[in-house]
C-alpha positions as MATLAB code, in Angstrom:
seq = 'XXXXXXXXXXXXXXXXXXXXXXXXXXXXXXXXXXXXXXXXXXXXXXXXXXXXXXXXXXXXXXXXXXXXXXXXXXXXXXXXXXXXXXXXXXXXXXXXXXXXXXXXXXXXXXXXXXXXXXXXXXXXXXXXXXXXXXXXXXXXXXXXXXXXXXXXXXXXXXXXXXXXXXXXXXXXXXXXXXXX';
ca = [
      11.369    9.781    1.962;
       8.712   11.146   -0.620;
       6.463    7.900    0.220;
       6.790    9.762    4.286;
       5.940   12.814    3.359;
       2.970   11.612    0.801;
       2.000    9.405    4.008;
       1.844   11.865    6.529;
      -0.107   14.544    4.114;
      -2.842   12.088    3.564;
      -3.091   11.165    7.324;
      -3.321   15.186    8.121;
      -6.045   15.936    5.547;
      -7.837   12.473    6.801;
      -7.366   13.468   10.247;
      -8.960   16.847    8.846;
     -12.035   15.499    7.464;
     -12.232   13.264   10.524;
     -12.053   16.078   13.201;
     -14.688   18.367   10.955;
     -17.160   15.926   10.331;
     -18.921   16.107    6.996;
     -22.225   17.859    6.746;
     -21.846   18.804   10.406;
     -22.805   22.379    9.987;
     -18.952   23.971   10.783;
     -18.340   21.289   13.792;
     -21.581   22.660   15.914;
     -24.907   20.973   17.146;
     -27.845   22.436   16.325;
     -27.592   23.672   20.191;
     -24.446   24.799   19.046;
     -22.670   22.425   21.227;
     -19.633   20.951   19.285;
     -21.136   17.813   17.298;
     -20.050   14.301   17.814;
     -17.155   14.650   15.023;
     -15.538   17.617   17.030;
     -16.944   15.748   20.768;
     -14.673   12.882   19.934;
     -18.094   10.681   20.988;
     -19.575    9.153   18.066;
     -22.825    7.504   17.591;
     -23.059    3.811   16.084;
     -23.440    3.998   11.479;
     -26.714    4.027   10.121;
     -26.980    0.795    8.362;
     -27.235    1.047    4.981;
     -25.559    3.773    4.928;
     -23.502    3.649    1.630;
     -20.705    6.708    2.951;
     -20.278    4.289    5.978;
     -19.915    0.734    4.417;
     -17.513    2.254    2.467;
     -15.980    3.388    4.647;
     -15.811    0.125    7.255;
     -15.093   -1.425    4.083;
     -11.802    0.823    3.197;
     -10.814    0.084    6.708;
     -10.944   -3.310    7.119;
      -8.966   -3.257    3.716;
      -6.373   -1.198    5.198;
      -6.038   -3.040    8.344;
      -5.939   -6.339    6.123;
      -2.975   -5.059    3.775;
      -1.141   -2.755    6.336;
      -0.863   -5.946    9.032;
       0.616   -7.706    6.102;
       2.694   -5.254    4.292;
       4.126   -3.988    8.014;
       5.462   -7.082    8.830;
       7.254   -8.104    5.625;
       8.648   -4.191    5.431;
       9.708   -4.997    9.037;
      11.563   -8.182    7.614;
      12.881   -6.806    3.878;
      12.787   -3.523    4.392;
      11.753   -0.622    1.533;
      13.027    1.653   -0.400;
      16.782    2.420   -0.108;
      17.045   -0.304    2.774;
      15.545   -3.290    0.492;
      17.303   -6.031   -1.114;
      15.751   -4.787   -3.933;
      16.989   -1.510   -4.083;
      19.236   -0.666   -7.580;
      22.186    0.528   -5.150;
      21.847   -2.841   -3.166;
      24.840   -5.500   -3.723;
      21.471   -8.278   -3.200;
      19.728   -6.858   -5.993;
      20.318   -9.410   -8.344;
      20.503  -12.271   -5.471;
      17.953  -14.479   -3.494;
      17.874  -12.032   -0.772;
      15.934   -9.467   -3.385;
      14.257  -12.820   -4.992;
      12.792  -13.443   -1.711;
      11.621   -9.621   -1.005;
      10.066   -9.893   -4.498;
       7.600  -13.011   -3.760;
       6.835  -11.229   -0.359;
       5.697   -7.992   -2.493;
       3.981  -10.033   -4.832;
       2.223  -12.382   -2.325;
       1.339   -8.654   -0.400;
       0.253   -7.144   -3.851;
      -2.166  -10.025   -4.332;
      -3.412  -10.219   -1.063;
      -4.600   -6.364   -2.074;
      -6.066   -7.055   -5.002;
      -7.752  -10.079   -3.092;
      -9.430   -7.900   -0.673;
     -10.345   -4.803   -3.103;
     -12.182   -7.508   -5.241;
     -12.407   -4.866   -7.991;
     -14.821   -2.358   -5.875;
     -14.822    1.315   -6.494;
     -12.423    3.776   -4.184;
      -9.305    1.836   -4.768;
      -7.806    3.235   -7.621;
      -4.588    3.609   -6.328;
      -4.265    0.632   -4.594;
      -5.590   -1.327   -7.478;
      -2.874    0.532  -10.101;
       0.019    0.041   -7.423;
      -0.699   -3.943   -7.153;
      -1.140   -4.522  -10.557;
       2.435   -2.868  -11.552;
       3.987   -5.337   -8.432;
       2.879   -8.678   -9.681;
       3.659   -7.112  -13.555;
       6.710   -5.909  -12.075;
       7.508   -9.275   -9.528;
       6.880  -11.428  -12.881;
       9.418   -9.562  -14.953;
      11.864   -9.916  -12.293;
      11.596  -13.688  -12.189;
      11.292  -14.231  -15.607;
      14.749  -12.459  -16.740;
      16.612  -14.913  -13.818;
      17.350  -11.593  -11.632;
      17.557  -13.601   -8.300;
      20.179  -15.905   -9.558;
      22.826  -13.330  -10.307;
      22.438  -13.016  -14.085;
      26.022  -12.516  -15.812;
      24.974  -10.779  -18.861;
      24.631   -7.108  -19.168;
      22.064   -6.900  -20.523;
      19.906   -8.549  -18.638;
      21.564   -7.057  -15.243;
      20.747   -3.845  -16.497;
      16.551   -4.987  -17.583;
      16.737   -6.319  -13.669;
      16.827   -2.901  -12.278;
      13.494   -1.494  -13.684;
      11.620   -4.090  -12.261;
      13.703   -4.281   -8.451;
      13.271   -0.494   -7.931;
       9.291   -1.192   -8.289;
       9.500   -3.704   -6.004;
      12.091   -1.782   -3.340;
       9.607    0.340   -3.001;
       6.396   -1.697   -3.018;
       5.457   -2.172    0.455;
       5.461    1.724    0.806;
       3.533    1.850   -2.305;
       1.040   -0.407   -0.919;
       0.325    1.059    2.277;
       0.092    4.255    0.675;
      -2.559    2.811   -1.233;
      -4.415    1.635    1.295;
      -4.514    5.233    3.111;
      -5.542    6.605    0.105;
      -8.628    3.828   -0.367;
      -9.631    5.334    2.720;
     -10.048    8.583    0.919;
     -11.496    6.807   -2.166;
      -8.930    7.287   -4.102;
];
């Protein structure tokens, strides 16, 4: 529910910036005629321009990641309604094992496309805790319904990272839009 209401922020203030324009003089033309930003009608990038190869660049990273992550949050689910989540019964089964390689595959796949550029913060921090997080899971047997205690109890740190990693990864990717 937080990851929503995170989501929807971001997409207001974007939507914001987006409606304003930047530089744009409070939304009027020199005519003072809205501008182009305010218009809806915009005129083709500049090349070169660094503000807007970032930005095509942030996009085509979100539409890479978000097609991705979509359709295996479709499948899975996230949050309370994955496998993965600590107050699942499949937490500790294939079902979760399964939703973890997904997360990790989608994880990669970001990291694959940010290539280490600047502006992706976020999405870079979020990834790297998934396949850390994916890793541990595998490694302490969690998919195969571990009987010891112990160990049940180290799977749950690493399946609530995971339950809620193809929220964290879209949010990501909005927030590379941003820079951030």
């Amino acid at each position: 529910m937080a990851s929503r209401a995170l989501r929807a922020t971001v997409l207001v203030g974007l939507a914001g910036v987006l409606a304003t324009g930047c530089g744009e003089g409070g939304g009027t033309g020199a005519s003072g005629k809205p501008s182009e930003a305010v218009s809806g009608v915009s005129s083709p990038a500049v090349s070169g321009d660094p503000v807007s190869d970032k930005g095509l660049f942030a996009e085509k990273v979100r539409a890479a990641v978000d097609k991705r992550v979509g359709a295996d949050e479709e499948k899975f689910g996230s949050g309370d309604r994955s496998p993965c989540s600590t107050s699942s019964s499949l937490v500790l089964t294939s079902t979760c094992g399964a939703a973890a390689d997904a997360t990790a595959v989608d994880a990669e796949l970001a990291l694959r496309e940010i290539n280490g550029s600047h502006g992706f913060a976020t999405l870079d921090a979020v990834a790297r805790k998934l396949v850390t997080s994916v890793r541990s899971y595998r490694d302490l047997g969690c998919a195969t319904g571990p009987t010891a205690a112990d160990t049940r109890e180290a799977c749950l740190v690493p399946a609530a990272t995971i339950a809620q990693g193809f929220s964290d990864l879209h949010d990501g990717t909005v927030l590379g839009l941003s820079g951030k």
